[in-house]
Amino acid sequence: MTLPDRQHTRRRGTRRRLPGGRYSAAQLLRHGSTGRPWERAWREHDLAPSYDVVIIGGGVHGLATAYELAARHGITRVAVVDRGYLGGGGSGRNTAIVRANYLTPEGVRFYDRSLALYRQLARELNLNVMFSRRGHLTLAHSDSALRTMRWRAEVNKLEGVDSEVLDADEVARLVPGLDVSERPRFPVLGALYHPPGGVVRHDAVVWGYARAADGHGVHLHQGTEVTGIDVRDGRVRGVETTRGRIATERVVNCTAGWASLVAGMAGVELPIVTHPLQAAVTEPLRPFLHPVVVSGTLHVYLSQTDRGELVFGAATDPFASYSMRGSLGFAEGLASHVLELLPALAHVRLLRQWAGLCDVTPDFSPIMGTSPVEGFFCNVGWGTYGFKAAPAAGEAMATCVATGTPPPLIASFGLDRFADGRLVGERGAAAVGH
Ligand code: PYC
């Protein structure tokens, strides 16, 4: 895909660095030996009495939207407010997988744009976000699953996205140790193979967007909780926070977990149910697993980090909740499912587990665009797809906020589709069981 020219970000006050804002090896050594603290990646500000745009949620979606507003549209009087810390929600709790092998043409086009932006994000933000193209395999354990994989492959190809169905022997060559015998409860019959998929360092994406947005003059307010949204005569007038009132005519809801509560403050009802999604990581192992491997039937997905740890995820917790605690039941289920695929991992130790919150919509597609309240915009309902979507969502939402109209890429994802019955059914592309 050809991308339009995107200007590179330059932070203010980086004149002493090499072109592109990098430090030379000598500068790094000199600085490291002085014991002086590193320059802060973003600044703190007093809350201004008014902003042109207030973005609620300091995760990748909020930060990407803020960055795009400032860098691409010249709207720099922007505040990002978060009741916790930047990247403390889903952005720091996901399994860092990126891919574009969705089921609907709308989904494939959207995530393909996001993947294209991820590929060049390090250059765009001048920070190594460790994009790693690994290939992405979604295993099929039944004839009907194989049929869905063929369907996805065909939709992907029609949209110019590289995906194909592999047989079990070809899958075995890509995943050493995978049990492709006929013994398992769910034998591997084949897989949807999507070579452009991979992983990205999620924290680095948060820090890169935050630093670049700050460099363009965006104010990042951590520890600032929104307690109310002032709507009069059908339009946004301001935001109440724990640090005071902000006058603004444009608010973007970029929260996950609390999206429906925040929208409710503006009087907007969202068809969202929130489920925790747990994940876990093992001790480091020698590198053996290159691709990302997903089994929807066994409710498991795994990849190996550059440090050698295996990152595992499974199904969402089967009840609506705001809990971000790990559970023993999850770890047991996860381990038994992983071992059905890769029995040789039997003695590997889990190091830690955690949970994030997923806002699931009825069609498993996000809600992006305007709302019935003028000036209240939504970038929510990402379910289990949020991290991989952030660059394209930020780009499209910034255009929507700047112009008042959702660009064609996100036109199908408006809130009104639920009333009009124009759903974009994306459940069949979920890596995560629900
Ligand atoms: O959709 O690839 C995915 C995914 C993996 C973990 C959560 N979502």
mmCIF file with all atom_site columns, C-alpha atoms in Angstrom, residues 58-243:
data_model
loop_
_atom_site.group_PDB
_atom_site.id
_atom_site.type_symbol
_atom_site.label_atom_id
_atom_site.label_alt_id
_atom_site.label_comp_id
_atom_site.label_asym_id
_atom_site.label_entity_id
_atom_site.label_seq_id
_atom_site.pdbx_PDB_ins_code
_atom_site.Cartn_x
_atom_site.Cartn_y
_atom_site.Cartn_z
_atom_site.occupancy
_atom_site.B_iso_or_equiv
_atom_site.pdbx_formal_charge
_atom_site.auth_seq_id
_atom_site.auth_comp_id
_atom_site.auth_asym_id
_atom_site.auth_atom_id
_atom_site.pdbx_PDB_model_num
ATOM 1   C CA . GLY A 1 58  ? -4.277  8.502   27.776 1.00 0.00 ? 58  GLY A CA 1
ATOM 2   C CA . GLY A 1 59  ? -3.777  5.176   26.060 1.00 0.00 ? 59  GLY A CA 1
ATOM 3   C CA . VAL A 1 60  ? -2.560  4.594   22.502 1.00 0.00 ? 60  VAL A CA 1
ATOM 4   C CA . HIS A 1 61  ? -5.883  5.692   21.019 1.00 0.00 ? 61  HIS A CA 1
ATOM 5   C CA . GLY A 1 62  ? -6.051  8.974   22.915 1.00 0.00 ? 62  GLY A CA 1
ATOM 6   C CA . LEU A 1 63  ? -2.389  9.733   22.326 1.00 0.00 ? 63  LEU A CA 1
ATOM 7   C CA . ALA A 1 64  ? -2.465  8.811   18.635 1.00 0.00 ? 64  ALA A CA 1
ATOM 8   C CA . THR A 1 65  ? -5.546  10.982  18.119 1.00 0.00 ? 65  THR A CA 1
ATOM 9   C CA . ALA A 1 66  ? -3.873  13.892  19.938 1.00 0.00 ? 66  ALA A CA 1
ATOM 10  C CA . TYR A 1 67  ? -0.658  13.483  17.962 1.00 0.00 ? 67  TYR A CA 1
ATOM 11  C CA . GLU A 1 68  ? -2.496  13.360  14.632 1.00 0.00 ? 68  GLU A CA 1
ATOM 12  C CA . LEU A 1 69  ? -4.612  16.415  15.516 1.00 0.00 ? 69  LEU A CA 1
ATOM 13  C CA . ALA A 1 70  ? -1.488  18.404  16.289 1.00 0.00 ? 70  ALA A CA 1
ATOM 14  C CA . ALA A 1 71  ? 0.927   17.058  13.673 1.00 0.00 ? 71  ALA A CA 1
ATOM 15  C CA . ARG A 1 72  ? -1.462  16.685  10.744 1.00 0.00 ? 72  ARG A CA 1
ATOM 16  C CA . HIS A 1 73  ? -4.193  19.273  11.363 1.00 0.00 ? 73  HIS A CA 1
ATOM 17  C CA . GLY A 1 74  ? -2.331  21.966  13.282 1.00 0.00 ? 74  GLY A CA 1
ATOM 18  C CA . ILE A 1 75  ? -4.780  21.718  16.218 1.00 0.00 ? 75  ILE A CA 1
ATOM 19  C CA . THR A 1 76  ? -2.371  21.959  19.126 1.00 0.00 ? 76  THR A CA 1
ATOM 20  C CA . ARG A 1 77  ? -4.548  23.322  21.967 1.00 0.00 ? 77  ARG A CA 1
ATOM 21  C CA . VAL A 1 78  ? -5.346  19.740  22.891 1.00 0.00 ? 78  VAL A CA 1
ATOM 22  C CA . ALA A 1 79  ? -5.506  18.124  26.340 1.00 0.00 ? 79  ALA A CA 1
ATOM 23  C CA . VAL A 1 80  ? -5.290  14.398  26.964 1.00 0.00 ? 80  VAL A CA 1
ATOM 24  C CA . VAL A 1 81  ? -6.689  13.596  30.410 1.00 0.00 ? 81  VAL A CA 1
ATOM 25  C CA . ASP A 1 82  ? -6.340  10.262  32.151 1.00 0.00 ? 82  ASP A CA 1
ATOM 26  C CA . ARG A 1 83  ? -7.350  9.381   35.670 1.00 0.00 ? 83  ARG A CA 1
ATOM 27  C CA . GLY A 1 84  ? -4.342  7.059   35.973 1.00 0.00 ? 84  GLY A CA 1
ATOM 28  C CA . TYR A 1 85  ? -1.069  7.122   34.058 1.00 0.00 ? 85  TYR A CA 1
ATOM 29  C CA . LEU A 1 86  ? -0.376  7.081   30.331 1.00 0.00 ? 86  LEU A CA 1
ATOM 30  C CA . GLY A 1 87  ? -0.696  3.572   28.910 1.00 0.00 ? 87  GLY A CA 1
ATOM 31  C CA . GLY A 1 88  ? -1.945  2.136   32.223 1.00 0.00 ? 88  GLY A CA 1
ATOM 32  C CA . GLY A 1 89  ? -5.075  0.584   30.694 1.00 0.00 ? 89  GLY A CA 1
ATOM 33  C CA . GLY A 1 90  ? -5.403  -1.727  27.717 1.00 0.00 ? 90  GLY A CA 1
ATOM 34  C CA . SER A 1 91  ? -2.372  -0.167  25.997 1.00 0.00 ? 91  SER A CA 1
ATOM 35  C CA . GLY A 1 92  ? -0.032  -1.636  28.590 1.00 0.00 ? 92  GLY A CA 1
ATOM 36  C CA . ARG A 1 93  ? -1.997  -4.855  29.087 1.00 0.00 ? 93  ARG A CA 1
ATOM 37  C CA . ASN A 1 94  ? -2.378  -6.301  25.614 1.00 0.00 ? 94  ASN A CA 1
ATOM 38  C CA . THR A 1 95  ? -0.312  -8.991  23.903 1.00 0.00 ? 95  THR A CA 1
ATOM 39  C CA . ALA A 1 96  ? 1.102   -6.572  21.291 1.00 0.00 ? 96  ALA A CA 1
ATOM 40  C CA . ILE A 1 97  ? -0.135  -8.469  18.236 1.00 0.00 ? 97  ILE A CA 1
ATOM 41  C CA . VAL A 1 98  ? -0.718  -6.611  14.971 1.00 0.00 ? 98  VAL A CA 1
ATOM 42  C CA . ARG A 1 99  ? -2.446  -8.026  11.897 1.00 0.00 ? 99  ARG A CA 1
ATOM 43  C CA . ALA A 1 100 ? -4.913  -7.198  9.138  1.00 0.00 ? 100 ALA A CA 1
ATOM 44  C CA . ASN A 1 101 ? -6.428  -10.635 8.388  1.00 0.00 ? 101 ASN A CA 1
ATOM 45  C CA . TYR A 1 102 ? -10.003 -9.703  9.296  1.00 0.00 ? 102 TYR A CA 1
ATOM 46  C CA . LEU A 1 103 ? -13.252 -11.075 7.917  1.00 0.00 ? 103 LEU A CA 1
ATOM 47  C CA . THR A 1 104 ? -15.156 -8.064  6.599  1.00 0.00 ? 104 THR A CA 1
ATOM 48  C CA . PRO A 1 105 ? -13.840 -5.838  3.778  1.00 0.00 ? 105 PRO A CA 1
ATOM 49  C CA . GLU A 1 106 ? -14.311 -2.790  6.066  1.00 0.00 ? 106 GLU A CA 1
ATOM 50  C CA . GLY A 1 107 ? -12.263 -4.438  8.819  1.00 0.00 ? 107 GLY A CA 1
ATOM 51  C CA . VAL A 1 108 ? -9.519  -5.638  6.472  1.00 0.00 ? 108 VAL A CA 1
ATOM 52  C CA . ARG A 1 109 ? -9.100  -2.184  4.906  1.00 0.00 ? 109 ARG A CA 1
ATOM 53  C CA . PHE A 1 110 ? -9.011  -0.469  8.283  1.00 0.00 ? 110 PHE A CA 1
ATOM 54  C CA . TYR A 1 111 ? -6.503  -2.809  9.978  1.00 0.00 ? 111 TYR A CA 1
ATOM 55  C CA . ASP A 1 112 ? -4.356  -2.895  6.827  1.00 0.00 ? 112 ASP A CA 1
ATOM 56  C CA . ARG A 1 113 ? -3.989  0.876   7.090  1.00 0.00 ? 113 ARG A CA 1
ATOM 57  C CA . SER A 1 114 ? -3.067  0.480   10.754 1.00 0.00 ? 114 SER A CA 1
ATOM 58  C CA . LEU A 1 115 ? -0.450  -2.146  9.960  1.00 0.00 ? 115 LEU A CA 1
ATOM 59  C CA . ALA A 1 116 ? 0.993   0.120   7.259  1.00 0.00 ? 116 ALA A CA 1
ATOM 60  C CA . LEU A 1 117 ? 1.254   2.972   9.790  1.00 0.00 ? 117 LEU A CA 1
ATOM 61  C CA . TYR A 1 118 ? 2.817   0.641   12.383 1.00 0.00 ? 118 TYR A CA 1
ATOM 62  C CA . ARG A 1 119 ? 5.488   -0.365  9.868  1.00 0.00 ? 119 ARG A CA 1
ATOM 63  C CA . GLN A 1 120 ? 6.681   3.232   9.619  1.00 0.00 ? 120 GLN A CA 1
ATOM 64  C CA . LEU A 1 121 ? 5.872   4.330   13.168 1.00 0.00 ? 121 LEU A CA 1
ATOM 65  C CA . ALA A 1 122 ? 9.454   4.219   14.445 1.00 0.00 ? 122 ALA A CA 1
ATOM 66  C CA . ARG A 1 123 ? 10.463  6.726   11.780 1.00 0.00 ? 123 ARG A CA 1
ATOM 67  C CA . GLU A 1 124 ? 7.324   8.803   12.295 1.00 0.00 ? 124 GLU A CA 1
ATOM 68  C CA . LEU A 1 125 ? 7.778   9.073   16.078 1.00 0.00 ? 125 LEU A CA 1
ATOM 69  C CA . ASN A 1 126 ? 11.562  8.876   16.071 1.00 0.00 ? 126 ASN A CA 1
ATOM 70  C CA . LEU A 1 127 ? 11.480  6.053   18.609 1.00 0.00 ? 127 LEU A CA 1
ATOM 71  C CA . ASN A 1 128 ? 12.208  2.380   18.087 1.00 0.00 ? 128 ASN A CA 1
ATOM 72  C CA . VAL A 1 129 ? 8.832   0.712   18.662 1.00 0.00 ? 129 VAL A CA 1
ATOM 73  C CA . MET A 1 130 ? 10.362  -2.676  17.800 1.00 0.00 ? 130 MET A CA 1
ATOM 74  C CA . PHE A 1 131 ? 7.952   -3.595  15.036 1.00 0.00 ? 131 PHE A CA 1
ATOM 75  C CA . SER A 1 132 ? 8.654   -7.237  14.271 1.00 0.00 ? 132 SER A CA 1
ATOM 76  C CA . ARG A 1 133 ? 7.084   -8.904  11.251 1.00 0.00 ? 133 ARG A CA 1
ATOM 77  C CA . ARG A 1 134 ? 6.600   -12.528 12.280 1.00 0.00 ? 134 ARG A CA 1
ATOM 78  C CA . GLY A 1 135 ? 3.785   -13.981 10.230 1.00 0.00 ? 135 GLY A CA 1
ATOM 79  C CA . HIS A 1 136 ? 0.476   -14.809 11.905 1.00 0.00 ? 136 HIS A CA 1
ATOM 80  C CA . LEU A 1 137 ? -1.120  -18.264 11.940 1.00 0.00 ? 137 LEU A CA 1
ATOM 81  C CA . THR A 1 138 ? -4.737  -18.931 12.889 1.00 0.00 ? 138 THR A CA 1
ATOM 82  C CA . LEU A 1 139 ? -5.069  -22.682 13.294 1.00 0.00 ? 139 LEU A CA 1
ATOM 83  C CA . ALA A 1 140 ? -8.082  -24.577 11.969 1.00 0.00 ? 140 ALA A CA 1
ATOM 84  C CA . HIS A 1 141 ? -9.119  -27.691 13.889 1.00 0.00 ? 141 HIS A CA 1
ATOM 85  C CA . SER A 1 142 ? -12.280 -28.561 11.976 1.00 0.00 ? 142 SER A CA 1
ATOM 86  C CA . ASP A 1 143 ? -13.668 -28.452 8.443  1.00 0.00 ? 143 ASP A CA 1
ATOM 87  C CA . SER A 1 144 ? -15.903 -25.520 9.320  1.00 0.00 ? 144 SER A CA 1
ATOM 88  C CA . ALA A 1 145 ? -12.927 -23.586 10.761 1.00 0.00 ? 145 ALA A CA 1
ATOM 89  C CA . LEU A 1 146 ? -10.981 -24.288 7.539  1.00 0.00 ? 146 LEU A CA 1
ATOM 90  C CA . ARG A 1 147 ? -13.901 -22.921 5.565  1.00 0.00 ? 147 ARG A CA 1
ATOM 91  C CA . THR A 1 148 ? -13.830 -19.689 7.625  1.00 0.00 ? 148 THR A CA 1
ATOM 92  C CA . MET A 1 149 ? -10.056 -19.430 7.041  1.00 0.00 ? 149 MET A CA 1
ATOM 93  C CA . ARG A 1 150 ? -10.605 -19.773 3.275  1.00 0.00 ? 150 ARG A CA 1
ATOM 94  C CA . TRP A 1 151 ? -13.288 -17.116 3.445  1.00 0.00 ? 151 TRP A CA 1
ATOM 95  C CA . ARG A 1 152 ? -10.966 -14.770 5.330  1.00 0.00 ? 152 ARG A CA 1
ATOM 96  C CA . ALA A 1 153 ? -8.101  -15.491 2.913  1.00 0.00 ? 153 ALA A CA 1
ATOM 97  C CA . GLU A 1 154 ? -10.290 -14.627 -0.072 1.00 0.00 ? 154 GLU A CA 1
ATOM 98  C CA . VAL A 1 155 ? -11.598 -11.382 1.488  1.00 0.00 ? 155 VAL A CA 1
ATOM 99  C CA . ASN A 1 156 ? -8.020  -10.479 2.454  1.00 0.00 ? 156 ASN A CA 1
ATOM 100 C CA . LYS A 1 157 ? -6.712  -11.093 -1.072 1.00 0.00 ? 157 LYS A CA 1
ATOM 101 C CA . LEU A 1 158 ? -9.528  -9.077  -2.625 1.00 0.00 ? 158 LEU A CA 1
ATOM 102 C CA . GLU A 1 159 ? -8.454  -6.172  -0.404 1.00 0.00 ? 159 GLU A CA 1
ATOM 103 C CA . GLY A 1 160 ? -4.796  -6.645  -1.371 1.00 0.00 ? 160 GLY A CA 1
ATOM 104 C CA . VAL A 1 161 ? -3.815  -8.185  1.979  1.00 0.00 ? 161 VAL A CA 1
ATOM 105 C CA . ASP A 1 162 ? -1.440  -11.147 1.979  1.00 0.00 ? 162 ASP A CA 1
ATOM 106 C CA . SER A 1 163 ? -3.157  -14.225 3.503  1.00 0.00 ? 163 SER A CA 1
ATOM 107 C CA . GLU A 1 164 ? -3.446  -17.845 2.417  1.00 0.00 ? 164 GLU A CA 1
ATOM 108 C CA . VAL A 1 165 ? -4.535  -21.198 3.798  1.00 0.00 ? 165 VAL A CA 1
ATOM 109 C CA . LEU A 1 166 ? -1.734  -23.665 4.636  1.00 0.00 ? 166 LEU A CA 1
ATOM 110 C CA . ASP A 1 167 ? -2.064  -27.395 5.252  1.00 0.00 ? 167 ASP A CA 1
ATOM 111 C CA . ALA A 1 168 ? -0.919  -29.067 8.476  1.00 0.00 ? 168 ALA A CA 1
ATOM 112 C CA . ASP A 1 169 ? 2.554   -30.004 7.154  1.00 0.00 ? 169 ASP A CA 1
ATOM 113 C CA . GLU A 1 170 ? 3.238   -26.436 6.079  1.00 0.00 ? 170 GLU A CA 1
ATOM 114 C CA . VAL A 1 171 ? 2.097   -25.190 9.509  1.00 0.00 ? 171 VAL A CA 1
ATOM 115 C CA . ALA A 1 172 ? 4.377   -27.724 11.219 1.00 0.00 ? 172 ALA A CA 1
ATOM 116 C CA . ARG A 1 173 ? 7.367   -26.343 9.311  1.00 0.00 ? 173 ARG A CA 1
ATOM 117 C CA . LEU A 1 174 ? 6.633   -22.850 10.655 1.00 0.00 ? 174 LEU A CA 1
ATOM 118 C CA . VAL A 1 175 ? 5.965   -23.892 14.278 1.00 0.00 ? 175 VAL A CA 1
ATOM 119 C CA . PRO A 1 176 ? 8.544   -26.312 15.669 1.00 0.00 ? 176 PRO A CA 1
ATOM 120 C CA . GLY A 1 177 ? 7.078   -28.500 18.396 1.00 0.00 ? 177 GLY A CA 1
ATOM 121 C CA . LEU A 1 178 ? 3.452   -28.059 17.321 1.00 0.00 ? 178 LEU A CA 1
ATOM 122 C CA . ASP A 1 179 ? 1.568   -31.330 17.713 1.00 0.00 ? 179 ASP A CA 1
ATOM 123 C CA . VAL A 1 180 ? 0.180   -31.960 14.226 1.00 0.00 ? 180 VAL A CA 1
ATOM 124 C CA . SER A 1 181 ? -0.505  -35.660 14.840 1.00 0.00 ? 181 SER A CA 1
ATOM 125 C CA . GLU A 1 182 ? -4.030  -37.034 14.919 1.00 0.00 ? 182 GLU A CA 1
ATOM 126 C CA . ARG A 1 183 ? -3.811  -37.702 18.672 1.00 0.00 ? 183 ARG A CA 1
ATOM 127 C CA . PRO A 1 184 ? -5.004  -34.350 20.069 1.00 0.00 ? 184 PRO A CA 1
ATOM 128 C CA . ARG A 1 185 ? -8.607  -33.629 20.935 1.00 0.00 ? 185 ARG A CA 1
ATOM 129 C CA . PHE A 1 186 ? -8.534  -30.918 18.231 1.00 0.00 ? 186 PHE A CA 1
ATOM 130 C CA . PRO A 1 187 ? -6.047  -31.959 15.507 1.00 0.00 ? 187 PRO A CA 1
ATOM 131 C CA . VAL A 1 188 ? -4.486  -29.197 13.396 1.00 0.00 ? 188 VAL A CA 1
ATOM 132 C CA . LEU A 1 189 ? -5.987  -29.434 9.872  1.00 0.00 ? 189 LEU A CA 1
ATOM 133 C CA . GLY A 1 190 ? -4.404  -26.272 8.510  1.00 0.00 ? 190 GLY A CA 1
ATOM 134 C CA . ALA A 1 191 ? -4.193  -22.548 9.207  1.00 0.00 ? 191 ALA A CA 1
ATOM 135 C CA . LEU A 1 192 ? -4.797  -19.104 7.839  1.00 0.00 ? 192 LEU A CA 1
ATOM 136 C CA . TYR A 1 193 ? -1.286  -17.730 7.277  1.00 0.00 ? 193 TYR A CA 1
ATOM 137 C CA . HIS A 1 194 ? -0.873  -13.954 7.200  1.00 0.00 ? 194 HIS A CA 1
ATOM 138 C CA . PRO A 1 195 ? 2.802   -13.096 6.598  1.00 0.00 ? 195 PRO A CA 1
ATOM 139 C CA . PRO A 1 196 ? 2.596   -9.316  7.397  1.00 0.00 ? 196 PRO A CA 1
ATOM 140 C CA . GLY A 1 197 ? 1.305   -9.884  10.955 1.00 0.00 ? 197 GLY A CA 1
ATOM 141 C CA . GLY A 1 198 ? 3.612   -9.551  13.918 1.00 0.00 ? 198 GLY A CA 1
ATOM 142 C CA . VAL A 1 199 ? 4.250   -7.843  17.225 1.00 0.00 ? 199 VAL A CA 1
ATOM 143 C CA . VAL A 1 200 ? 5.200   -4.330  18.338 1.00 0.00 ? 200 VAL A CA 1
ATOM 144 C CA . ARG A 1 201 ? 6.543   -3.148  21.700 1.00 0.00 ? 201 ARG A CA 1
ATOM 145 C CA . HIS A 1 202 ? 3.317   -1.724  23.190 1.00 0.00 ? 202 HIS A CA 1
ATOM 146 C CA . ASP A 1 203 ? 4.903   0.539   25.846 1.00 0.00 ? 203 ASP A CA 1
ATOM 147 C CA . ALA A 1 204 ? 7.190   2.085   23.250 1.00 0.00 ? 204 ALA A CA 1
ATOM 148 C CA . VAL A 1 205 ? 4.173   2.959   21.116 1.00 0.00 ? 205 VAL A CA 1
ATOM 149 C CA . VAL A 1 206 ? 2.598   4.773   24.088 1.00 0.00 ? 206 VAL A CA 1
ATOM 150 C CA . TRP A 1 207 ? 5.834   6.607   24.925 1.00 0.00 ? 207 TRP A CA 1
ATOM 151 C CA . GLY A 1 208 ? 6.506   7.472   21.290 1.00 0.00 ? 208 GLY A CA 1
ATOM 152 C CA . TYR A 1 209 ? 3.070   8.973   20.722 1.00 0.00 ? 209 TYR A CA 1
ATOM 153 C CA . ALA A 1 210 ? 3.176   10.786  24.083 1.00 0.00 ? 210 ALA A CA 1
ATOM 154 C CA . ARG A 1 211 ? 6.589   12.307  23.411 1.00 0.00 ? 211 ARG A CA 1
ATOM 155 C CA . ALA A 1 212 ? 5.678   13.295  19.863 1.00 0.00 ? 212 ALA A CA 1
ATOM 156 C CA . ALA A 1 213 ? 2.330   14.809  20.933 1.00 0.00 ? 213 ALA A CA 1
ATOM 157 C CA . ASP A 1 214 ? 4.111   16.745  23.694 1.00 0.00 ? 214 ASP A CA 1
ATOM 158 C CA . GLY A 1 215 ? 6.633   17.946  21.118 1.00 0.00 ? 215 GLY A CA 1
ATOM 159 C CA . HIS A 1 216 ? 3.740   19.463  19.153 1.00 0.00 ? 216 HIS A CA 1
ATOM 160 C CA . GLY A 1 217 ? 2.376   21.270  22.212 1.00 0.00 ? 217 GLY A CA 1
ATOM 161 C CA . VAL A 1 218 ? -0.323  18.824  23.375 1.00 0.00 ? 218 VAL A CA 1
ATOM 162 C CA . HIS A 1 219 ? -0.873  18.880  27.166 1.00 0.00 ? 219 HIS A CA 1
ATOM 163 C CA . LEU A 1 220 ? -0.812  15.437  28.787 1.00 0.00 ? 220 LEU A CA 1
ATOM 164 C CA . HIS A 1 221 ? -2.619  15.412  32.142 1.00 0.00 ? 221 HIS A CA 1
ATOM 165 C CA . GLN A 1 222 ? -2.154  12.226  34.147 1.00 0.00 ? 222 GLN A CA 1
ATOM 166 C CA . GLY A 1 223 ? -4.016  11.715  37.422 1.00 0.00 ? 223 GLY A CA 1
ATOM 167 C CA . THR A 1 224 ? -6.898  13.804  36.091 1.00 0.00 ? 224 THR A CA 1
ATOM 168 C CA . GLU A 1 225 ? -10.275 12.104  36.294 1.00 0.00 ? 225 GLU A CA 1
ATOM 169 C CA . VAL A 1 226 ? -13.278 13.295  34.317 1.00 0.00 ? 226 VAL A CA 1
ATOM 170 C CA . THR A 1 227 ? -16.286 13.594  36.623 1.00 0.00 ? 227 THR A CA 1
ATOM 171 C CA . GLY A 1 228 ? -18.800 15.173  34.260 1.00 0.00 ? 228 GLY A CA 1
ATOM 172 C CA . ILE A 1 229 ? -19.367 16.425  30.730 1.00 0.00 ? 229 ILE A CA 1
ATOM 173 C CA . ASP A 1 230 ? -21.249 19.665  30.343 1.00 0.00 ? 230 ASP A CA 1
ATOM 174 C CA . VAL A 1 231 ? -23.774 19.378  27.493 1.00 0.00 ? 231 VAL A CA 1
ATOM 175 C CA . ARG A 1 232 ? -26.174 22.218  26.773 1.00 0.00 ? 232 ARG A CA 1
ATOM 176 C CA . ASP A 1 233 ? -28.623 22.543  23.882 1.00 0.00 ? 233 ASP A CA 1
ATOM 177 C CA . GLY A 1 234 ? -27.345 19.273  22.445 1.00 0.00 ? 234 GLY A CA 1
ATOM 178 C CA . ARG A 1 235 ? -23.697 20.285  22.267 1.00 0.00 ? 235 ARG A CA 1
ATOM 179 C CA . VAL A 1 236 ? -20.587 19.929  24.383 1.00 0.00 ? 236 VAL A CA 1
ATOM 180 C CA . ARG A 1 237 ? -19.542 23.004  26.422 1.00 0.00 ? 237 ARG A CA 1
ATOM 181 C CA . GLY A 1 238 ? -16.979 21.656  28.818 1.00 0.00 ? 238 GLY A CA 1
ATOM 182 C CA . VAL A 1 239 ? -15.549 18.895  30.948 1.00 0.00 ? 239 VAL A CA 1
ATOM 183 C CA . GLU A 1 240 ? -15.470 18.663  34.758 1.00 0.00 ? 240 GLU A CA 1
ATOM 184 C CA . THR A 1 241 ? -12.360 17.030  36.186 1.00 0.00 ? 241 THR A CA 1
ATOM 185 C CA . THR A 1 242 ? -10.885 16.377  39.601 1.00 0.00 ? 242 THR A CA 1
ATOM 186 C CA . ARG A 1 243 ? -8.460  19.235  38.849 1.00 0.00 ? 243 ARG A CA 1
#
